[in-house]
Amino acid sequence: MTLNIKYFGLIAEITNCNEETLDFSEGSGSCLLKLLFQKYPALVGIDFQIAQDHKIISKNTMITGAELALLPPFSGG
Amino acid sequence: MGRYDRHIMLKEVGHEGQLELSNAKVLIVGAGGLGCPILQYLTAAGVGTIGIIDFDVVEISNLQRQILFKTSDIGINKALAAKKQLQDLNPTITIEAYPERLTSKNALQLCAAYDVVVDGTDNFVTRYLINDAVVKTGKPLVYGAIFKFEGQLSVFNYQNGPSYRCLFPKPPKKGVIPNCNEVGVLGVLTGIIGTMMANEVIKIILKFSDVLSGVLLCYDSRTTKISKLIIDRNQSEINHIINQTALQEIQVNTQCEPLLGEITELNNLILNQIEFIDVREKHETPKIMSLKYKQVPLGQIKEHLDIIDSNKKIVVFCQSGIRSKKAVELLRDSGITNAVSFKGGVMNMITNIKNIKNEK
């Protein structure tokens, strides 16, 4: 399936884009992470959450949605 | 015409709502980029008691976004400088300035004294401390944070909603996520997010139905895009906070450690929250009877990553402290970055555990 992935904050700086489409066979959030870590090794060690169809999910959740987002914590105030 | 006429004219506020505002007590942690607009609007709105805690002093580089302060305030404590400006804006309210750091020693007492707590801090140690303190004291938390051109906003711990730890259970590794002083920030962004935070405070006080709880709002000032993401309450995270006896331990063991870690003592660590790994061969002695740990010999560590609970802080030990350092490197190569090596090996570990048990 084709995923549309949005990147926020520091993640978007690592991927060098705010949004992209990726081909993904199937699997859980962990499988998606594996794919992303291959494409962007600098993401390893960065903390972030995954949102699927506008909802934060755990890494064990199956990826079924069309729209994903990677969200790091922000520090500034 | 009275000071609050334009509020009172709104039927959703009225005299009753204005009275609610004047009876409300709000604590703002951090009088920085977010804190300044929050403080200004809440003061102007007539929130009856406003607490400001900030240990820092005004610097010239703050003036680009911390709009409460004037050039003549440089060098003055932010909580005190803010109080001076705000009291002039609205002398009818009470403003308490706390020119000190929020710590595990004062956090619970301060949060307990207010109805709503607002997080305008710029670091994760304080952010997690505030979160845990509001969970323990049962206060709603208005949260905001920024990164360059982007902001996050939510209300936590509100009417059985999620807490910040339900979104991000653990602080990131020190130094990974930079703050405004390190990477810069668009000044007006702090005004936008801060003003939205002030709006959530007022919605909570006036008991509006659509408070931003269970939703993280993400705003990008470059594209003017707003994304709203749903956050579920994670009861085990909440229980974990409630069951902790002291606040201090929660933040120290998760944040203040070197990136490539080696520790020599277990002070401040909560033993049952740590994943202990013995990387000696299985025949090596002594074993530690009074400690729960997993045995994963160094040579097999890469094959057994699945049995290591990387959600916990990981302390690796061996006979002398040399193999455990190698193991930490291997774990890091595999993406497990929250492991530290225990210097001095198994004998130092036994001494440390004895000391901890004796103290209890």
PDB file of N, CA and C in Angstrom, chain A residues 34-65:
ATOM      1  N   LYS A  34      11.346   0.119  10.860  1.00  0.00           N
ATOM      2  CA  LYS A  34      12.483  -0.555  10.234  1.00  0.00           C
ATOM      3  C   LYS A  34      12.751   0.041   8.848  1.00  0.00           C
ATOM      4  N   LEU A  35      11.664   0.212   8.114  1.00  0.00           N
ATOM      5  CA  LEU A  35      11.764   0.784   6.775  1.00  0.00           C
ATOM      6  C   LEU A  35      12.320   2.215   6.836  1.00  0.00           C
ATOM      7  N   LEU A  36      11.800   2.979   7.806  1.00  0.00           N
ATOM      8  CA  LEU A  36      12.231   4.374   7.930  1.00  0.00           C
ATOM      9  C   LEU A  36      13.689   4.468   8.377  1.00  0.00           C
ATOM     10  N   PHE A  37      14.088   3.579   9.289  1.00  0.00           N
ATOM     11  CA  PHE A  37      15.472   3.602   9.773  1.00  0.00           C
ATOM     12  C   PHE A  37      16.444   3.240   8.646  1.00  0.00           C
ATOM     13  N   GLN A  38      15.994   2.381   7.734  1.00  0.00           N
ATOM     14  CA  GLN A  38      16.836   2.047   6.580  1.00  0.00           C
ATOM     15  C   GLN A  38      17.013   3.270   5.679  1.00  0.00           C
ATOM     16  N   LYS A  39      15.892   3.945   5.473  1.00  0.00           N
ATOM     17  CA  LYS A  39      15.934   5.106   4.582  1.00  0.00           C
ATOM     18  C   LYS A  39      16.646   6.288   5.239  1.00  0.00           C
ATOM     19  N   TYR A  40      16.395   6.460   6.552  1.00  0.00           N
ATOM     20  CA  TYR A  40      16.978   7.598   7.281  1.00  0.00           C
ATOM     21  C   TYR A  40      17.686   7.093   8.541  1.00  0.00           C
ATOM     22  N   PRO A  41      18.940   6.629   8.408  1.00  0.00           N
ATOM     23  CA  PRO A  41      19.642   6.084   9.583  1.00  0.00           C
ATOM     24  C   PRO A  41      19.723   7.090  10.742  1.00  0.00           C
ATOM     25  N   ALA A  42      19.705   8.392  10.432  1.00  0.00           N
ATOM     26  CA  ALA A  42      19.826   9.401  11.502  1.00  0.00           C
ATOM     27  C   ALA A  42      18.602   9.417  12.419  1.00  0.00           C
ATOM     28  N   LEU A  43      17.529   8.740  12.023  1.00  0.00           N
ATOM     29  CA  LEU A  43      16.344   8.691  12.892  1.00  0.00           C
ATOM     30  C   LEU A  43      16.544   7.761  14.091  1.00  0.00           C
ATOM     31  N   VAL A  44      17.510   6.833  13.958  1.00  0.00           N
ATOM     32  CA  VAL A  44      17.759   5.893  15.067  1.00  0.00           C
ATOM     33  C   VAL A  44      18.218   6.691  16.288  1.00  0.00           C
ATOM     34  N   GLY A  45      17.588   6.432  17.425  1.00  0.00           N
ATOM     35  CA  GLY A  45      17.975   7.142  18.649  1.00  0.00           C
ATOM     36  C   GLY A  45      17.174   8.408  18.897  1.00  0.00           C
ATOM     37  N   ILE A  46      16.357   8.833  17.927  1.00  0.00           N
ATOM     38  CA  ILE A  46      15.501  10.012  18.135  1.00  0.00           C
ATOM     39  C   ILE A  46      14.161   9.530  18.697  1.00  0.00           C
ATOM     40  N   ASP A  47      13.667  10.236  19.703  1.00  0.00           N
ATOM     41  CA  ASP A  47      12.360   9.858  20.272  1.00  0.00           C
ATOM     42  C   ASP A  47      11.241  10.471  19.458  1.00  0.00           C
ATOM     43  N   PHE A  48      10.248   9.667  19.137  1.00  0.00           N
ATOM     44  CA  PHE A  48       9.055  10.216  18.488  1.00  0.00           C
ATOM     45  C   PHE A  48       7.905   9.244  18.620  1.00  0.00           C
ATOM     46  N   GLN A  49       6.728   9.735  18.353  1.00  0.00           N
ATOM     47  CA  GLN A  49       5.530   8.885  18.343  1.00  0.00           C
ATOM     48  C   GLN A  49       5.020   8.798  16.913  1.00  0.00           C
ATOM     49  N   ILE A  50       4.247   7.734  16.653  1.00  0.00           N
ATOM     50  CA  ILE A  50       3.629   7.578  15.336  1.00  0.00           C
ATOM     51  C   ILE A  50       2.136   7.854  15.485  1.00  0.00           C
ATOM     52  N   ALA A  51       1.598   8.628  14.566  1.00  0.00           N
ATOM     53  CA  ALA A  51       0.137   8.804  14.515  1.00  0.00           C
ATOM     54  C   ALA A  51      -0.369   8.175  13.223  1.00  0.00           C
ATOM     55  N   GLN A  52      -1.472   7.453  13.333  1.00  0.00           N
ATOM     56  CA  GLN A  52      -2.103   6.847  12.157  1.00  0.00           C
ATOM     57  C   GLN A  52      -3.511   7.418  12.045  1.00  0.00           C
ATOM     58  N   ASP A  53      -3.814   7.967  10.900  1.00  0.00           N
ATOM     59  CA  ASP A  53      -5.119   8.608  10.703  1.00  0.00           C
ATOM     60  C   ASP A  53      -5.476   9.503  11.890  1.00  0.00           C
ATOM     61  N   HIS A  54      -4.513  10.368  12.268  1.00  0.00           N
ATOM     62  CA  HIS A  54      -4.699  11.404  13.293  1.00  0.00           C
ATOM     63  C   HIS A  54      -4.844  10.858  14.705  1.00  0.00           C
ATOM     64  N   LYS A  55      -4.347   9.648  14.944  1.00  0.00           N
ATOM     65  CA  LYS A  55      -4.420   9.103  16.302  1.00  0.00           C
ATOM     66  C   LYS A  55      -3.055   8.507  16.655  1.00  0.00           C
ATOM     67  N   ILE A  56      -2.563   8.846  17.859  1.00  0.00           N
ATOM     68  CA  ILE A  56      -1.276   8.300  18.293  1.00  0.00           C
ATOM     69  C   ILE A  56      -1.438   6.783  18.511  1.00  0.00           C
ATOM     70  N   ILE A  57      -0.517   5.989  17.940  1.00  0.00           N
ATOM     71  CA  ILE A  57      -0.612   4.537  18.079  1.00  0.00           C
ATOM     72  C   ILE A  57       0.654   3.982  18.719  1.00  0.00           C
ATOM     73  N   SER A  58       0.573   2.736  19.193  1.00  0.00           N
ATOM     74  CA  SER A  58       1.777   2.092  19.726  1.00  0.00           C
ATOM     75  C   SER A  58       2.499   1.406  18.568  1.00  0.00           C
ATOM     76  N   LYS A  59       3.741   1.014  18.850  1.00  0.00           N
ATOM     77  CA  LYS A  59       4.550   0.409  17.777  1.00  0.00           C
ATOM     78  C   LYS A  59       4.027  -0.964  17.357  1.00  0.00           C
ATOM     79  N   ASN A  60       3.165  -1.542  18.208  1.00  0.00           N
ATOM     80  CA  ASN A  60       2.618  -2.869  17.868  1.00  0.00           C
ATOM     81  C   ASN A  60       1.375  -2.788  16.993  1.00  0.00           C
ATOM     82  N   THR A  61       0.832  -1.585  16.858  1.00  0.00           N
ATOM     83  CA  THR A  61      -0.399  -1.440  16.080  1.00  0.00           C
ATOM     84  C   THR A  61      -0.132  -1.714  14.602  1.00  0.00           C
ATOM     85  N   MET A  62      -1.067  -2.417  13.955  1.00  0.00           N
ATOM     86  CA  MET A  62      -0.925  -2.686  12.524  1.00  0.00           C
ATOM     87  C   MET A  62      -1.116  -1.385  11.743  1.00  0.00           C
ATOM     88  N   ILE A  63      -0.304  -1.230  10.719  1.00  0.00           N
ATOM     89  CA  ILE A  63      -0.443  -0.055   9.859  1.00  0.00           C
ATOM     90  C   ILE A  63      -1.508  -0.366   8.802  1.00  0.00           C
ATOM     91  N   THR A  64      -2.604   0.327   8.902  1.00  0.00           N
ATOM     92  CA  THR A  64      -3.704   0.110   7.958  1.00  0.00           C
ATOM     93  C   THR A  64      -4.124   1.423   7.309  1.00  0.00           C
ATOM     94  N   GLY A  65      -3.728   2.505   7.937  1.00  0.00           N
ATOM     95  CA  GLY A  65      -4.239   3.808   7.511  1.00  0.00           C
ATOM     96  C   GLY A  65      -3.456   4.386   6.350  1.00  0.00           C
TER      97      GLY A  65
END
